[in-house]
CSV table of C-alpha atoms and ligand atoms in Angstrom, one decimal:
chain,number,residue,atom,x,y,z
A,15,UNK,CA,152.3,153.3,-23.4
A,16,UNK,CA,155.5,155.4,-22.7
A,17,UNK,CA,158.2,154.4,-20.2
A,18,UNK,CA,158.9,157.2,-18.7
A,19,UNK,CA,161.7,156.0,-17.1
A,20,UNK,CA,163.2,155.4,-20.9
A,21,UNK,CA,162.1,157.1,-23.1
A,22,UNK,CA,164.2,157.0,-25.6
A,23,UNK,CA,166.7,159.6,-27.5
A,24,UNK,CA,167.3,159.9,-31.4
A,25,UNK,CA,170.8,160.7,-33.2
A,26,UNK,CA,172.3,160.9,-36.6
A,27,UNK,CA,175.9,160.3,-36.6
A,28,UNK,CA,177.7,161.5,-40.0
A,29,UNK,CA,175.3,160.8,-42.2
A,30,UNK,CA,175.3,161.6,-45.5
A,31,UNK,CA,172.4,161.2,-48.0
A,32,UNK,CA,172.8,162.0,-52.0
A,33,UNK,CA,170.0,161.6,-54.7
A,34,UNK,CA,170.2,161.1,-58.2
A,35,UNK,CA,173.2,160.5,-60.1
A,36,UNK,CA,175.7,162.7,-62.0
A,37,UNK,CA,175.1,166.4,-63.1
A,38,UNK,CA,171.9,165.9,-61.3
A,39,UNK,CA,173.1,164.5,-58.3
A,40,UNK,CA,172.1,166.4,-55.3
A,41,UNK,CA,173.8,166.3,-52.1
A,42,UNK,CA,170.7,166.8,-49.7
A,43,UNK,CA,172.4,166.0,-46.3
A,44,UNK,CA,176.1,166.5,-46.0
A,45,UNK,CA,177.5,164.8,-43.0
A,46,UNK,CA,174.9,165.6,-40.4
A,47,UNK,CA,175.7,164.9,-36.9
A,48,UNK,CA,172.6,165.7,-33.9
A,49,UNK,CA,171.4,164.1,-30.9
A,50,UNK,CA,168.0,164.9,-29.7
A,51,UNK,CA,168.3,164.0,-25.6
A,52,UNK,CA,165.1,162.0,-24.6
A,53,UNK,CA,162.2,164.4,-23.7
A,54,UNK,CA,163.7,166.9,-25.8
A,55,UNK,CA,161.6,168.9,-28.3
A,56,UNK,CA,163.5,170.2,-31.0
A,57,UNK,CA,162.4,172.3,-33.8
A,58,UNK,CA,164.2,171.9,-37.4
A,59,UNK,CA,164.1,175.2,-39.9
A,60,UNK,CA,165.6,176.0,-42.6
A,61,UNK,CA,164.6,177.2,-46.3
A,62,UNK,CA,163.3,175.0,-48.8
A,63,UNK,CA,165.1,172.0,-50.4
A,64,UNK,CA,167.8,172.3,-47.4
A,65,UNK,CA,167.0,168.9,-46.3
A,66,UNK,CA,164.6,169.0,-43.5
A,67,UNK,CA,162.1,166.6,-44.7
A,68,UNK,CA,165.0,164.2,-45.6
A,69,UNK,CA,166.5,164.5,-42.0
A,70,UNK,CA,162.8,163.5,-40.9
A,71,UNK,CA,163.0,160.9,-43.2
A,72,UNK,CA,166.0,159.1,-42.4
A,73,UNK,CA,165.7,159.7,-38.5
A,74,UNK,CA,162.3,157.4,-38.6
A,75,UNK,CA,163.7,154.8,-40.8
A,76,UNK,CA,161.9,155.6,-43.5
A,77,UNK,CA,164.4,156.0,-46.1
A,78,UNK,CA,168.1,154.7,-45.3
A,79,UNK,CA,171.4,156.7,-45.1
A,80,UNK,CA,174.4,156.5,-47.5
A,81,UNK,CA,176.7,156.9,-44.9
A,82,UNK,CA,176.4,157.3,-41.4
A,83,UNK,CA,174.4,156.1,-38.5
A,84,UNK,CA,171.1,156.8,-36.8
A,85,UNK,CA,170.1,155.2,-33.6
A,86,UNK,CA,166.3,155.4,-31.8
A,87,UNK,CA,167.5,154.6,-28.0
A,88,UNK,CA,170.1,151.5,-28.0
A,89,UNK,CA,168.7,150.4,-31.5
A,90,UNK,CA,171.1,151.6,-34.5
A,91,UNK,CA,168.5,151.6,-37.1
A,92,UNK,CA,171.0,150.2,-40.0
A,93,UNK,CA,171.5,146.9,-38.1
A,94,UNK,CA,167.3,146.4,-38.7
A,95,UNK,CA,165.8,144.0,-40.5
A,96,UNK,CA,162.7,145.6,-42.3
A,97,UNK,CA,160.3,143.8,-40.2
A,98,UNK,CA,162.8,144.8,-36.9
A,99,UNK,CA,162.8,148.8,-38.3
A,100,UNK,CA,158.3,148.4,-38.4
A,101,UNK,CA,158.6,146.8,-34.9
A,102,UNK,CA,160.3,149.6,-33.8
A,103,UNK,CA,158.4,152.1,-35.6
A,104,UNK,CA,154.9,149.6,-34.2
A,105,UNK,CA,156.1,150.3,-30.4
A,106,UNK,CA,157.6,153.3,-30.5
A,107,UNK,CA,157.7,155.8,-32.9
A,108,UNK,CA,154.5,158.6,-34.3
A,109,UNK,CA,154.6,160.4,-37.4
A,110,UNK,CA,152.6,163.6,-38.1
A,111,UNK,CA,153.8,164.0,-42.0
A,112,UNK,CA,152.1,166.4,-44.7
A,113,UNK,CA,150.9,162.6,-46.5
A,114,UNK,CA,148.2,161.9,-44.0
A,115,UNK,CA,148.2,158.1,-45.4
A,116,UNK,CA,144.7,157.3,-43.2
A,117,UNK,CA,143.4,154.3,-44.0
A,118,UNK,CA,140.6,154.8,-46.1
A,119,UNK,CA,138.2,152.2,-45.1
A,120,UNK,CA,138.6,152.7,-41.4
A,121,UNK,CA,136.8,155.4,-39.7
A,122,UNK,CA,138.3,158.5,-38.3
A,123,UNK,CA,138.5,156.9,-34.9
A,124,UNK,CA,139.6,153.6,-36.3
A,125,UNK,CA,142.3,155.2,-37.4
A,126,UNK,CA,143.4,157.2,-34.3
A,127,UNK,CA,143.6,153.6,-32.4
A,128,UNK,CA,144.9,151.9,-34.9
A,129,UNK,CA,149.0,152.4,-33.9
A,130,UNK,CA,147.6,151.7,-30.5
A,131,UNK,CA,145.4,148.5,-31.4
A,132,UNK,CA,149.2,147.8,-33.1
A,133,UNK,CA,151.0,148.2,-29.8
A,134,UNK,CA,148.7,146.0,-27.8
A,135,UNK,CA,147.3,148.7,-26.0
A,136,UNK,CA,143.8,148.9,-24.7
A,137,UNK,CA,142.1,151.3,-26.5
A,138,UNK,CA,140.2,154.1,-23.9
A,139,UNK,CA,137.0,155.5,-26.2
A,140,UNK,CA,137.0,158.6,-23.7
A,141,UNK,CA,140.1,159.2,-24.1
A,142,UNK,CA,139.9,159.4,-28.2
A,143,UNK,CA,136.8,161.5,-27.8
A,144,UNK,CA,138.5,164.2,-25.4
A,145,UNK,CA,141.3,164.5,-27.6
A,146,UNK,CA,138.8,164.5,-30.9
A,147,UNK,CA,137.8,167.2,-28.9
A,148,UNK,CA,140.7,169.6,-28.6
A,149,UNK,CA,141.6,169.0,-32.6
A,150,UNK,CA,138.0,169.9,-33.4
A,151,UNK,CA,136.9,166.4,-34.8
A,152,UNK,CA,134.1,166.2,-32.2
A,153,UNK,CA,131.2,164.9,-34.6
A,154,UNK,CA,133.3,163.3,-36.9
A,155,UNK,CA,134.8,160.0,-35.8
A,156,UNK,CA,132.5,157.8,-37.3
A,157,UNK,CA,133.6,159.6,-41.1
A,158,UNK,CA,135.6,157.6,-43.4
A,159,UNK,CA,138.5,159.6,-44.8
A,160,UNK,CA,137.3,160.1,-47.7
A,161,UNK,CA,134.3,161.8,-46.2
A,162,UNK,CA,136.4,164.0,-44.3
A,163,UNK,CA,137.9,167.8,-45.7
A,164,UNK,CA,141.9,168.3,-45.8
A,165,UNK,CA,142.2,169.6,-42.9
A,166,UNK,CA,140.0,167.2,-40.7
A,167,UNK,CA,142.1,164.6,-42.6
A,168,UNK,CA,145.4,166.1,-41.0
A,169,UNK,CA,143.8,166.4,-37.7
A,170,UNK,CA,143.2,162.6,-37.3
A,171,UNK,CA,146.7,162.0,-38.3
A,172,UNK,CA,148.0,164.2,-35.4
A,173,UNK,CA,145.3,162.7,-33.0
A,174,UNK,CA,146.6,159.1,-34.6
A,175,UNK,CA,150.1,161.0,-34.0
A,176,UNK,CA,149.6,161.7,-30.6
A,177,UNK,CA,147.4,159.2,-28.9
A,178,UNK,CA,149.0,156.3,-28.2
A,179,UNK,CA,152.4,158.5,-26.3
A,180,UNK,CA,154.8,157.0,-28.4
A,181,UNK,CA,158.4,157.6,-27.5
A,182,UNK,CA,159.0,159.5,-30.5
A,183,UNK,CA,157.4,161.8,-32.7
A,184,UNK,CA,158.1,163.0,-35.9
A,185,UNK,CA,156.3,166.0,-37.0
A,186,UNK,CA,157.2,168.0,-40.6
A,187,UNK,CA,155.1,171.3,-40.7
A,188,UNK,CA,152.2,169.8,-38.5
A,189,UNK,CA,150.2,172.9,-37.7
A,190,UNK,CA,150.7,174.2,-41.3
A,191,UNK,CA,147.3,173.6,-42.3
A,192,UNK,CA,145.8,174.4,-39.4
A,193,UNK,CA,143.8,177.8,-37.9
A,194,UNK,CA,145.6,179.4,-35.8
A,195,UNK,CA,143.4,178.2,-32.4
A,196,UNK,CA,144.3,174.3,-33.3
A,197,UNK,CA,147.9,175.0,-34.4
A,198,UNK,CA,148.9,175.9,-30.6
A,199,UNK,CA,146.8,173.5,-29.2
A,200,UNK,CA,149.0,170.9,-31.3
A,201,UNK,CA,151.8,172.7,-30.0
A,202,UNK,CA,151.1,172.8,-27.0
A,203,UNK,CA,150.0,169.0,-26.7
A,204,UNK,CA,153.9,168.5,-28.0
A,205,UNK,CA,155.5,170.4,-25.4
A,206,UNK,CA,153.4,168.8,-22.8
A,207,UNK,CA,154.4,165.5,-23.9
A,208,UNK,CA,157.5,166.3,-23.9
A,209,UNK,CA,158.1,168.0,-20.9
A,210,UNK,CA,155.3,166.1,-18.9
A,211,UNK,CA,155.4,162.3,-20.8
A,212,UNK,CA,159.6,162.4,-21.8
A,213,UNK,CA,158.1,161.8,-25.3
A,214,UNK,CA,161.4,163.2,-27.9
A,215,UNK,CA,160.0,165.3,-29.8
A,216,UNK,CA,161.6,166.1,-33.5
A,217,UNK,CA,159.7,169.2,-36.1
A,218,UNK,CA,160.0,170.8,-38.8
A,219,UNK,CA,158.6,174.0,-39.4
A,220,UNK,CA,158.8,177.3,-41.0
A,221,UNK,CA,156.9,179.5,-38.1
A,222,UNK,CA,159.2,180.9,-35.9
A,223,UNK,CA,156.4,180.8,-33.1
A,224,UNK,CA,155.8,177.3,-33.6
A,225,UNK,CA,159.5,176.9,-33.2
A,226,UNK,CA,159.6,179.1,-30.3
A,227,UNK,CA,157.4,176.1,-28.3
A,228,UNK,CA,160.7,173.5,-28.8
A,229,UNK,CA,163.6,174.0,-26.5
A,230,UNK,CA,166.0,173.5,-29.3
A,231,UNK,CA,166.2,175.2,-33.2
A,232,UNK,CA,168.3,173.7,-35.1
A,233,UNK,CA,168.5,175.9,-38.4
A,234,UNK,CA,169.7,173.3,-41.8
A,235,UNK,CA,171.3,175.4,-45.3
A,236,UNK,CA,172.1,173.2,-48.2
A,237,UNK,CA,171.8,169.8,-45.9
A,238,UNK,CA,174.6,170.9,-43.0
A,239,UNK,CA,173.3,172.4,-39.9
A,240,UNK,CA,174.1,176.0,-40.1
A,241,UNK,CA,173.0,176.9,-36.9
A,242,UNK,CA,171.7,176.1,-33.4
A,243,UNK,CA,169.7,177.8,-31.4
A,244,UNK,CA,168.6,177.0,-27.4
A,245,UNK,CA,164.9,178.0,-27.9
A,246,UNK,CA,163.8,181.4,-27.1
A,247,UNK,CA,160.9,183.7,-28.4
A,248,UNK,CA,159.8,184.1,-31.8
A,249,UNK,CA,161.5,187.2,-32.4
A,250,UNK,CA,164.7,186.0,-31.0
A,251,UNK,CA,164.5,182.8,-33.4
A,252,UNK,CA,163.1,185.0,-36.4
A,253,UNK,CA,165.9,187.4,-35.8
A,254,UNK,CA,168.2,184.8,-35.8
A,255,UNK,CA,167.0,183.3,-39.1
A,256,UNK,CA,166.9,186.7,-40.8
A,257,UNK,CA,170.5,187.3,-39.7
A,258,UNK,CA,171.5,183.9,-41.3
A,259,UNK,CA,169.8,184.2,-44.5
A,260,UNK,CA,171.4,187.5,-45.1
B,7,LIG,P1,163.2,170.4,-47.0
B,7,LIG,O1,162.4,169.4,-46.6
B,7,LIG,O2,164.0,171.0,-46.3
B,7,LIG,O3,162.3,171.4,-48.4
B,7,LIG,P2,163.8,168.1,-48.9
B,7,LIG,O4,164.9,167.3,-48.0
B,7,LIG,O5,163.1,167.8,-49.3
B,7,LIG,O6,164.4,169.5,-48.4
B,7,LIG,O7,165.4,167.9,-49.9
B,7,LIG,C1,166.5,168.0,-50.1
B,7,LIG,C2,167.0,168.9,-51.4
B,7,LIG,O8,166.8,166.8,-51.3
B,7,LIG,C3,166.1,169.2,-52.4
B,7,LIG,O9,167.0,169.6,-53.0
B,7,LIG,C4,165.1,167.9,-53.1
B,7,LIG,O10,165.3,168.4,-54.2
B,7,LIG,C5,166.3,166.8,-53.1
B,7,LIG,N1,165.5,166.0,-52.8
B,7,LIG,C6,164.7,165.5,-51.5
B,7,LIG,N2,163.9,164.4,-52.2
B,7,LIG,C7,164.5,163.6,-53.0
B,7,LIG,C8,164.1,162.8,-53.9
B,7,LIG,N3,163.6,161.8,-53.7
B,7,LIG,N4,164.6,162.0,-55.3
B,7,LIG,C9,165.3,163.1,-55.4
B,7,LIG,N5,165.9,164.4,-54.7
B,7,LIG,C10,165.1,164.8,-53.9
B,8,LIG,MG1,159.8,169.4,-46.4
Protein backbone atom coordinates (compact mmCIF):
# COMPACT_ATOMS: atom_id res chain seq x y z
CA UNK A 1 0.00 0.00 0.00
CA UNK A 2 1.20 3.48 -0.71
CA UNK A 3 2.51 5.27 2.34
CA UNK A 4 0.81 8.61 1.81
CA UNK A 5 3.06 10.33 4.31
CA UNK A 6 6.19 9.33 2.42
CA UNK A 7 5.57 8.55 -1.23
CA UNK A 8 8.78 8.40 -3.19
CA UNK A 9 10.37 11.00 -5.41
CA UNK A 10 12.41 10.00 -8.46
CA UNK A 11 15.52 11.79 -9.64
CA UNK A 12 18.20 11.54 -12.31
CA UNK A 13 21.46 13.45 -11.81
CA UNK A 14 23.82 14.01 -14.77
CA UNK A 15 22.74 10.81 -16.48
CA UNK A 16 24.32 9.77 -19.76
CA UNK A 17 23.50 6.67 -21.79
CA UNK A 18 25.09 5.55 -25.06
CA UNK A 19 24.25 2.61 -27.28
CA UNK A 20 26.57 0.95 -29.81
CA UNK A 21 30.25 1.45 -30.57
CA UNK A 22 32.42 3.59 -32.83
CA UNK A 23 30.65 5.11 -35.83
CA UNK A 24 27.41 3.43 -34.83
CA UNK A 25 27.42 4.92 -31.33
CA UNK A 26 24.29 6.85 -30.32
CA UNK A 27 24.07 9.10 -27.27
CA UNK A 28 20.50 8.36 -26.21
CA UNK A 29 20.72 10.56 -23.09
CA UNK A 30 23.24 13.34 -22.76
CA UNK A 31 23.85 14.57 -19.21
CA UNK A 32 20.21 14.68 -18.13
CA UNK A 33 19.22 15.88 -14.67
CA UNK A 34 15.57 15.83 -13.63
CA UNK A 35 13.72 15.59 -10.34
CA UNK A 36 10.15 14.34 -10.02
CA UNK A 37 8.75 15.33 -6.65
CA UNK A 38 6.55 13.13 -4.54
CA UNK A 39 2.99 13.30 -5.73
CA UNK A 40 3.89 14.99 -9.01
CA UNK A 41 2.67 13.99 -12.47
CA UNK A 42 5.32 14.56 -15.14
CA UNK A 43 4.78 14.10 -18.88
CA UNK A 44 7.79 13.46 -21.09
CA UNK A 45 7.43 14.48 -24.72
CA UNK A 46 9.75 14.83 -27.70
CA UNK A 47 10.28 13.40 -31.18
CA UNK A 48 10.83 9.72 -31.86
CA UNK A 49 14.40 8.77 -30.96
CA UNK A 50 14.84 11.69 -28.55
CA UNK A 51 15.49 9.36 -25.60
CA UNK A 52 12.11 9.18 -23.86
CA UNK A 53 11.94 5.41 -23.46
CA UNK A 54 15.61 5.21 -22.51
CA UNK A 55 14.99 7.75 -19.75
CA UNK A 56 12.03 5.71 -18.46
CA UNK A 57 14.09 2.51 -18.51
CA UNK A 58 16.88 4.17 -16.53
CA UNK A 59 14.61 5.93 -14.03
CA UNK A 60 12.86 2.64 -13.32
CA UNK A 61 16.07 0.61 -13.03
CA UNK A 62 15.28 -1.57 -16.06
CA UNK A 63 18.55 -0.42 -17.63
CA UNK A 64 21.66 1.23 -16.20
CA UNK A 65 23.25 4.60 -16.95
CA UNK A 66 26.82 4.90 -18.26
CA UNK A 67 27.35 7.76 -15.84
CA UNK A 68 25.28 9.75 -13.39
CA UNK A 69 22.93 8.58 -10.69
CA UNK A 70 19.26 7.60 -10.41
CA UNK A 71 17.47 7.69 -7.07
CA UNK A 72 14.02 6.45 -6.09
CA UNK A 73 13.16 7.88 -2.70
CA UNK A 74 16.38 7.81 -0.69
CA UNK A 75 17.74 4.85 -2.62
CA UNK A 76 20.52 5.14 -5.21
CA UNK A 77 19.79 2.48 -7.80
CA UNK A 78 23.49 1.94 -8.57
CA UNK A 79 24.05 0.87 -4.98
CA UNK A 80 21.49 -1.95 -5.17
CA UNK A 81 22.07 -5.61 -5.90
CA UNK A 82 19.83 -7.21 -8.53
CA UNK A 83 17.80 -8.61 -5.71
CA UNK A 84 17.54 -5.25 -3.98
CA UNK A 85 16.41 -3.66 -7.22
CA UNK A 86 13.78 -6.34 -7.77
CA UNK A 87 12.54 -5.79 -4.23
CA UNK A 88 12.35 -2.02 -4.66
CA UNK A 89 10.40 -2.41 -7.90
CA UNK A 90 8.07 -4.97 -6.42
CA UNK A 91 7.23 -2.86 -3.40
CA UNK A 92 7.12 0.61 -4.88
CA UNK A 93 6.96 0.75 -8.67
CA UNK A 94 4.26 0.13 -11.29
CA UNK A 95 4.97 -0.12 -15.01
CA UNK A 96 2.74 0.58 -17.97
CA UNK A 97 5.05 -0.16 -20.88
CA UNK A 98 4.41 -1.05 -24.49
CA UNK A 99 5.41 -4.68 -24.10
CA UNK A 100 2.66 -5.83 -21.81
CA UNK A 101 4.61 -8.66 -20.13
CA UNK A 102 1.51 -10.39 -18.88
CA UNK A 103 2.08 -13.85 -17.42
CA UNK A 104 0.59 -16.13 -20.11
CA UNK A 105 -0.50 -18.87 -17.71
CA UNK A 106 -2.42 -16.52 -15.40
CA UNK A 107 -5.88 -15.12 -15.99
CA UNK A 108 -6.46 -11.39 -16.40
CA UNK A 109 -7.60 -11.17 -12.78
CA UNK A 110 -4.54 -13.07 -11.52
CA UNK A 111 -2.26 -10.86 -13.59
CA UNK A 112 -3.86 -7.75 -12.12
CA UNK A 113 -3.50 -9.11 -8.57
CA UNK A 114 0.08 -10.34 -9.01
CA UNK A 115 2.02 -7.21 -7.93
CA UNK A 116 -0.13 -6.90 -4.81
CA UNK A 117 0.38 -10.58 -3.99
CA UNK A 118 4.13 -10.23 -4.45
CA UNK A 119 4.11 -7.17 -2.20
CA UNK A 120 2.24 -9.15 0.46
CA UNK A 121 -0.99 -7.13 0.23
CA UNK A 122 -4.47 -8.52 0.68
CA UNK A 123 -6.46 -8.79 -2.57
CA UNK A 124 -9.88 -7.15 -2.74
CA UNK A 125 -11.70 -8.89 -5.62
CA UNK A 126 -14.45 -6.29 -5.62
CA UNK A 127 -11.84 -3.58 -6.14
CA UNK A 128 -10.35 -5.56 -9.04
CA UNK A 129 -13.79 -5.90 -10.62
CA UNK A 130 -14.46 -2.20 -10.20
CA UNK A 131 -11.15 -1.20 -11.79
CA UNK A 132 -11.71 -3.78 -14.55
CA UNK A 133 -15.13 -2.28 -15.26
CA UNK A 134 -13.63 1.21 -15.48
CA UNK A 135 -11.20 -0.12 -18.08
CA UNK A 136 -13.85 -2.06 -20.01
CA UNK A 137 -12.60 -5.47 -18.94
CA UNK A 138 -15.80 -6.74 -17.36
CA UNK A 139 -16.41 -10.32 -18.41
CA UNK A 140 -12.74 -10.75 -19.31
CA UNK A 141 -11.20 -11.36 -15.91
CA UNK A 142 -11.14 -15.16 -16.24
CA UNK A 143 -9.51 -15.08 -19.67
CA UNK A 144 -5.86 -15.85 -20.31
CA UNK A 145 -3.84 -13.16 -22.13
CA UNK A 146 -3.84 -15.22 -25.36
CA UNK A 147 -7.66 -15.11 -25.31
CA UNK A 148 -7.67 -11.30 -25.24
CA UNK A 149 -7.16 -8.74 -28.01
CA UNK A 150 -4.04 -6.55 -27.97
CA UNK A 151 -6.05 -3.62 -26.62
CA UNK A 152 -7.57 -5.74 -23.87
CA UNK A 153 -4.13 -7.05 -22.92
CA UNK A 154 -2.90 -3.49 -22.67
CA UNK A 155 -5.80 -2.60 -20.39
CA UNK A 156 -5.01 -5.60 -18.17
CA UNK A 157 -1.42 -4.34 -17.96
CA UNK A 158 -2.71 -0.88 -17.00
CA UNK A 159 -4.99 -2.36 -14.35
CA UNK A 160 -2.07 -4.40 -13.02
CA UNK A 161 0.09 -1.28 -12.69
CA UNK A 162 -2.68 0.73 -11.02
CA UNK A 163 -4.24 -1.84 -8.75
CA UNK A 164 -1.56 -2.07 -6.07
CA UNK A 165 -1.32 1.75 -5.91
CA UNK A 166 2.50 1.81 -6.09
CA UNK A 167 4.42 4.88 -4.92
CA UNK A 168 5.79 5.44 -8.41
CA UNK A 169 4.21 4.70 -11.79
CA UNK A 170 6.14 4.73 -15.07
CA UNK A 171 3.91 4.82 -18.12
CA UNK A 172 5.24 4.79 -21.70
CA UNK A 173 2.44 5.89 -24.07
CA UNK A 174 -0.22 4.37 -21.80
CA UNK A 175 -3.14 5.59 -23.90
CA UNK A 176 -1.57 4.97 -27.31
CA UNK A 177 -3.75 1.96 -28.18
CA UNK A 178 -6.89 2.92 -26.26
CA UNK A 179 -10.04 4.49 -27.60
CA UNK A 180 -10.61 8.09 -26.56
CA UNK A 181 -12.96 7.46 -23.64
CA UNK A 182 -10.81 4.75 -22.05
CA UNK A 183 -7.70 6.82 -22.60
CA UNK A 184 -9.25 9.77 -20.74
CA UNK A 185 -10.28 7.42 -17.94
CA UNK A 186 -6.71 6.14 -17.57
CA UNK A 187 -5.35 9.70 -17.55
CA UNK A 188 -7.84 10.70 -14.84
CA UNK A 189 -6.83 7.71 -12.73
CA UNK A 190 -3.17 8.69 -13.06
CA UNK A 191 -3.95 12.30 -12.19
CA UNK A 192 -5.99 11.29 -9.14
CA UNK A 193 -3.18 8.94 -8.11
CA UNK A 194 -0.79 11.87 -7.97
CA UNK A 195 -3.21 14.30 -6.32
CA UNK A 196 -5.03 12.04 -3.89
CA UNK A 197 -2.61 9.18 -3.20
CA UNK A 198 0.63 11.10 -3.54
CA UNK A 199 1.85 8.75 -6.26
CA UNK A 200 4.74 10.00 -8.38
CA UNK A 201 3.71 9.58 -12.02
CA UNK A 202 6.07 9.76 -14.98
CA UNK A 203 4.42 9.33 -18.38
CA UNK A 204 5.74 9.43 -21.93
CA UNK A 205 3.23 10.69 -24.46
CA UNK A 206 3.07 12.16 -27.97
CA UNK A 207 -0.36 13.59 -27.28
CA UNK A 208 -0.64 17.19 -26.01
CA UNK A 209 -4.08 16.45 -24.58
CA UNK A 210 -2.72 13.52 -22.55
CA UNK A 211 0.17 15.72 -21.41
CA UNK A 212 -2.30 18.35 -20.20
CA UNK A 213 -3.26 15.98 -17.36
CA UNK A 214 0.28 16.28 -16.00
CA UNK A 215 1.46 19.15 -13.83
CA UNK A 216 4.76 19.44 -15.69
CA UNK A 217 5.85 18.66 -19.23
CA UNK A 218 9.48 17.92 -20.07
CA UNK A 219 10.44 18.00 -23.73
CA UNK A 220 13.42 15.95 -24.88
CA UNK A 221 15.37 16.44 -28.10
CA UNK A 222 18.54 14.54 -29.04
CA UNK A 223 18.92 13.13 -25.55
CA UNK A 224 18.77 16.52 -23.85
CA UNK A 225 16.04 18.40 -22.02
CA UNK A 226 14.92 20.99 -24.53
CA UNK A 227 12.19 22.63 -22.47
CA UNK A 228 10.20 22.28 -19.25
CA UNK A 229 6.64 23.59 -19.03
CA UNK A 230 4.59 23.92 -15.88
CA UNK A 231 1.62 22.00 -17.27
CA UNK A 232 -0.99 23.89 -19.23
CA UNK A 233 -3.86 23.06 -21.53
CA UNK A 234 -3.46 20.94 -24.64
CA UNK A 235 -3.36 23.96 -26.95
CA UNK A 236 -0.58 25.75 -25.09
CA UNK A 237 1.44 22.53 -24.87
CA UNK A 238 0.95 21.89 -28.60
CA UNK A 239 1.96 25.49 -29.37
CA UNK A 240 5.12 25.19 -27.30
CA UNK A 241 6.02 21.90 -29.03
CA UNK A 242 5.48 23.50 -32.43
CA UNK A 243 7.64 26.49 -31.48
CA UNK A 244 10.43 24.17 -30.30
CA UNK A 245 10.28 22.11 -33.48
CA UNK A 246 10.36 25.17 -35.73
P1 LIG B 1 12.19 7.54 -27.91
O1 LIG B 1 11.55 6.68 -26.88
O2 LIG B 1 12.17 9.00 -27.58
O3 LIG B 1 11.66 7.28 -29.29
P2 LIG B 1 14.55 5.95 -27.37
O4 LIG B 1 14.88 6.23 -25.97
O5 LIG B 1 13.86 4.67 -27.67
O6 LIG B 1 13.75 7.19 -27.98
O7 LIG B 1 15.88 5.97 -28.23
C1 LIG B 1 16.84 7.03 -28.15
C2 LIG B 1 18.00 6.72 -29.09
O8 LIG B 1 18.72 5.58 -28.59
C3 LIG B 1 17.57 6.38 -30.49
O9 LIG B 1 18.52 6.85 -31.39
C4 LIG B 1 17.54 4.86 -30.48
O10 LIG B 1 17.77 4.35 -31.77
C5 LIG B 1 18.69 4.53 -29.55
N1 LIG B 1 18.48 3.27 -28.82
C6 LIG B 1 17.52 3.05 -27.88
N2 LIG B 1 17.62 1.81 -27.39
C7 LIG B 1 18.67 1.22 -28.04
C8 LIG B 1 19.27 -0.07 -27.99
N3 LIG B 1 18.84 -1.01 -27.13
N4 LIG B 1 20.32 -0.30 -28.80
C9 LIG B 1 20.78 0.64 -29.65
N5 LIG B 1 20.25 1.87 -29.74
C10 LIG B 1 19.21 2.17 -28.97
MG1 LIG C 1 9.91 5.31 -27.03
